[in-house]
Amino acid sequence: MHSLLRRTSISLVRHSHFHLRRQFKVYTNSRNIHAMGSAKDFADQSDINRMKTEADGSFKRADASFRNTIQKGGRFEPEKYRYHLYVSYACPWATRTLIVRKLKGLEEIIPVTVVSPHMGDSGWPFADVDAFPGADADPVEGARHVKDLYFRAQSDYSGRFTVPVLWDKTLHTIVNNESSEIIRIFNSAFDHLVPPEKAAIDIYPQELRAQIDEVNAWVYDTVNNGVYKSGFARTQTAYEAAVRPLFASLDRLEKMLEGKQYLIGDVLTEADIRLFVTIIRFDPVYVGHFKCNIRTIRGGYPAINKWMKTLYWTHPAFKDTTNFEHIKTHYYWSHPMVNPTRVVPVGPIPDIEPL
Ligand SMILES: N[C@@H](CCC(=O)N[C@@H](CS)C(=O)NCC(=O)O)C(=O)O
């Protein structure tokens, strides 16, 4: 049944869910989703708790699979309403794309759909499967989980079912699922379709590119991904090999931000955006859940804290795309290998301090 299913359309995928529901007893309520067995399941691909670590217990992030761009004359033309963005508010990588979408005035041109933060054994569910406040049903393809989109795009897809997903409604496929590339697409591909003041915003200016690339490289490895490497480590050695460089990089960032409003030059660049999405989650989640507790941001890094608070409280693109309810619920609920009780801590109070 499954090889047929994987070769056919999303309607069959939906039908098969229905089928599985009757045949194998699928329990669904707003907080808990459990499929009790299936003929062939994709849980090795969709269930983060079944994800394998390396032989030494360290976590290695797999590369994204769909890496197309949007450009005039290409397969994916920059057109109004042709593209759709799927995100989780919980996910730092997806939130990068939400921030840039808002900064560049693309909200009308590229609508967005938000998944539920409860990433379970079938991966990210939409609101018709798990009606969490702020989550949406999929209005485009009628997918019930993000994995349905991946199989719609490529019936033999064998990677992970990650967000963000930039979807093409014309060709019914994924344009790109790598946030660092999606934000560069958003930075320039639609400039002829937005007001001039939005087109003028450039988060990757030519003259700062070398510096931005240099900072992005170590911030990605030790900070953005460093928190995951700490939290998903299965051995003491692998954990310490991640958490110590993470805090060495925070010390370095603290020095870079002393007396400065932005990381590079005196303008907002993608380096700020890429760092912000990790720092805003740090005290509420990474300190506790991922054991990144050598220091907190609010207690140990005054310059980083001020930079974060200024971005959050003065730029709607940062505040309006931050949802602490989704962030905290997602991490503490979705990784029972890290937090088996799924209890979500109450603090810190407040999630972010006033300016
Ligand atoms: N390289 C990707 C990473 C995206 C990613 O790992 N997203 C996570 C959520 S924060 C996800 O969807 N994980 C689901 C899974 O691995 O099953 C990007 O930056 O876009």
Short mmCIF file of N, CA, C and O and ligand atoms in Angstrom, two decimals, residues 45-48 51 61-64 88 90-94 96-97 119 123-124 146 150 160-164 176-180 182 220 228 330-331, ligand 1:
data_model
loop_
_atom_site.label_atom_id
_atom_site.label_comp_id
_atom_site.label_asym_id
_atom_site.label_seq_id
_atom_site.Cartn_x
_atom_site.Cartn_y
_atom_site.Cartn_z
N GLN A 45 12.22 8.96 9.92
CA GLN A 45 12.40 10.26 9.28
C GLN A 45 11.71 11.39 10.03
O GLN A 45 12.16 12.53 9.99
N SER A 46 10.59 11.08 10.68
CA SER A 46 9.75 12.16 11.22
C SER A 46 9.86 12.34 12.73
O SER A 46 9.56 13.40 13.24
N ASP A 47 10.28 11.30 13.44
CA ASP A 47 10.30 11.38 14.91
C ASP A 47 11.71 11.76 15.37
O ASP A 47 12.65 10.97 15.25
N ILE A 48 11.83 12.95 15.91
CA ILE A 48 13.14 13.46 16.33
C ILE A 48 13.75 12.58 17.43
O ILE A 48 14.96 12.47 17.56
N MET A 51 15.91 9.93 16.04
CA MET A 51 17.04 10.38 15.24
C MET A 51 18.34 9.82 15.82
O MET A 51 18.55 9.87 17.02
N ARG A 61 23.77 17.88 12.20
CA ARG A 61 22.59 18.33 11.46
C ARG A 61 22.70 17.95 9.99
O ARG A 61 23.72 18.20 9.37
N ALA A 62 21.63 17.33 9.45
CA ALA A 62 21.66 16.94 8.03
C ALA A 62 21.42 18.17 7.15
O ALA A 62 20.70 19.09 7.54
N ASP A 63 22.02 18.19 5.97
CA ASP A 63 21.81 19.31 5.05
C ASP A 63 20.38 19.28 4.49
O ASP A 63 19.80 18.20 4.31
N ALA A 64 19.85 20.46 4.21
CA ALA A 64 18.52 20.57 3.59
C ALA A 64 18.59 20.05 2.15
O ALA A 64 19.66 20.05 1.53
N SER A 88 7.22 27.12 11.70
CA SER A 88 6.84 26.97 13.11
C SER A 88 7.36 28.21 13.82
O SER A 88 8.51 28.61 13.59
N ALA A 90 8.09 28.14 16.76
CA ALA A 90 9.05 27.60 17.72
C ALA A 90 10.44 27.51 17.13
O ALA A 90 11.43 27.64 17.84
N CYS A 91 10.51 27.31 15.85
CA CYS A 91 11.77 26.95 15.20
C CYS A 91 12.61 28.19 14.89
O CYS A 91 12.16 29.09 14.19
N PRO A 92 13.85 28.22 15.38
CA PRO A 92 14.67 29.41 15.12
C PRO A 92 14.98 29.60 13.64
O PRO A 92 15.03 30.73 13.15
N TRP A 93 15.17 28.49 12.92
CA TRP A 93 15.52 28.59 11.49
C TRP A 93 14.32 29.16 10.73
O TRP A 93 14.47 30.03 9.87
N ALA A 94 13.13 28.67 11.04
CA ALA A 94 11.93 29.18 10.36
C ALA A 94 11.68 30.65 10.72
O ALA A 94 11.23 31.43 9.87
N ARG A 96 13.80 32.95 11.25
CA ARG A 96 14.62 33.81 10.39
C ARG A 96 13.80 34.27 9.18
O ARG A 96 13.82 35.44 8.80
N THR A 97 13.11 33.33 8.56
CA THR A 97 12.39 33.65 7.32
C THR A 97 11.18 34.56 7.60
O THR A 97 10.86 35.41 6.79
N MET A 119 5.59 18.80 17.98
CA MET A 119 6.22 17.97 16.95
C MET A 119 6.30 16.53 17.48
O MET A 119 7.11 16.22 18.34
N GLY A 123 6.04 14.07 13.07
CA GLY A 123 6.63 15.37 12.77
C GLY A 123 5.68 16.51 13.12
O GLY A 123 4.86 16.40 14.03
N TRP A 124 5.79 17.60 12.34
CA TRP A 124 4.98 18.81 12.63
C TRP A 124 3.55 18.63 12.14
O TRP A 124 3.35 18.44 10.95
N VAL A 146 3.58 18.31 8.03
CA VAL A 146 4.56 18.85 7.09
C VAL A 146 5.11 17.75 6.19
O VAL A 146 5.41 17.98 5.01
N TYR A 150 6.30 17.22 1.84
CA TYR A 150 7.54 16.67 1.28
C TYR A 150 7.24 15.53 0.31
O TYR A 150 7.86 15.43 -0.75
N ARG A 160 14.66 14.50 6.30
CA ARG A 160 13.83 14.90 7.43
C ARG A 160 12.79 15.91 6.97
O ARG A 160 12.97 16.59 5.96
N PHE A 161 11.70 16.02 7.72
CA PHE A 161 10.57 16.87 7.33
C PHE A 161 10.64 18.18 8.11
O PHE A 161 9.92 18.37 9.09
N THR A 162 11.53 19.05 7.67
CA THR A 162 11.81 20.25 8.46
C THR A 162 11.03 21.47 7.97
O THR A 162 10.59 21.53 6.82
N VAL A 163 10.87 22.43 8.87
CA VAL A 163 10.44 23.77 8.52
C VAL A 163 11.67 24.68 8.66
O VAL A 163 12.56 24.36 9.46
N PRO A 164 11.75 25.77 7.92
CA PRO A 164 10.75 26.31 7.01
C PRO A 164 10.69 25.56 5.68
O PRO A 164 11.67 24.95 5.27
N ASN A 176 12.52 25.71 -1.73
CA ASN A 176 13.71 25.70 -0.89
C ASN A 176 13.30 25.42 0.55
O ASN A 176 12.26 25.89 1.01
N ASN A 177 14.09 24.61 1.25
CA ASN A 177 13.82 24.36 2.68
C ASN A 177 15.04 24.66 3.54
O ASN A 177 15.24 24.05 4.59
N GLU A 178 15.87 25.58 3.07
CA GLU A 178 17.06 25.98 3.84
C GLU A 178 16.93 27.46 4.16
O GLU A 178 16.98 28.32 3.27
N SER A 179 16.76 27.75 5.45
CA SER A 179 16.42 29.13 5.86
C SER A 179 17.46 30.16 5.43
O SER A 179 17.13 31.28 5.07
N SER A 180 18.74 29.77 5.46
CA SER A 180 19.77 30.77 5.11
C SER A 180 19.64 31.18 3.64
O SER A 180 19.98 32.32 3.28
N ILE A 182 16.57 30.91 1.93
CA ILE A 182 15.26 31.58 1.80
C ILE A 182 15.39 33.06 2.17
O ILE A 182 14.83 33.93 1.50
N TYR A 220 26.99 30.13 13.35
CA TYR A 220 26.19 28.95 13.01
C TYR A 220 26.70 27.71 13.76
O TYR A 220 25.95 27.02 14.45
N TYR A 228 21.87 23.12 19.93
CA TYR A 228 21.34 21.79 19.61
C TYR A 228 22.38 20.71 19.90
O TYR A 228 22.06 19.62 20.37
N HIS A 330 7.01 23.83 22.37
CA HIS A 330 7.64 22.94 21.39
C HIS A 330 8.82 22.16 22.00
O HIS A 330 8.84 20.94 21.98
N TYR A 331 9.79 22.88 22.52
CA TYR A 331 11.00 22.18 22.95
C TYR A 331 10.71 21.22 24.10
O TYR A 331 11.13 20.06 24.09
N1 LIG B 1 18.77 23.69 7.66
C1 LIG B 1 17.46 23.93 8.01
C2 LIG B 1 17.17 23.38 9.39
C3 LIG B 1 15.71 23.44 9.72
C4 LIG B 1 15.36 22.55 10.91
O1 LIG B 1 16.16 21.73 11.36
N2 LIG B 1 14.13 22.72 11.43
C5 LIG B 1 13.70 21.91 12.56
C6 LIG B 1 12.87 22.69 13.56
S1 LIG B 1 13.76 23.88 14.47
C7 LIG B 1 12.76 20.82 12.07
O2 LIG B 1 11.80 21.08 11.38
N3 LIG B 1 13.04 19.57 12.48
C8 LIG B 1 12.20 18.46 12.22
C9 LIG B 1 12.97 17.16 12.17
O3 LIG B 1 14.20 17.19 12.08
O4 LIG B 1 12.31 16.14 12.19
C10 LIG B 1 17.18 25.42 7.91
O5 LIG B 1 17.97 26.22 8.45
O6 LIG B 1 16.20 25.77 7.28
#
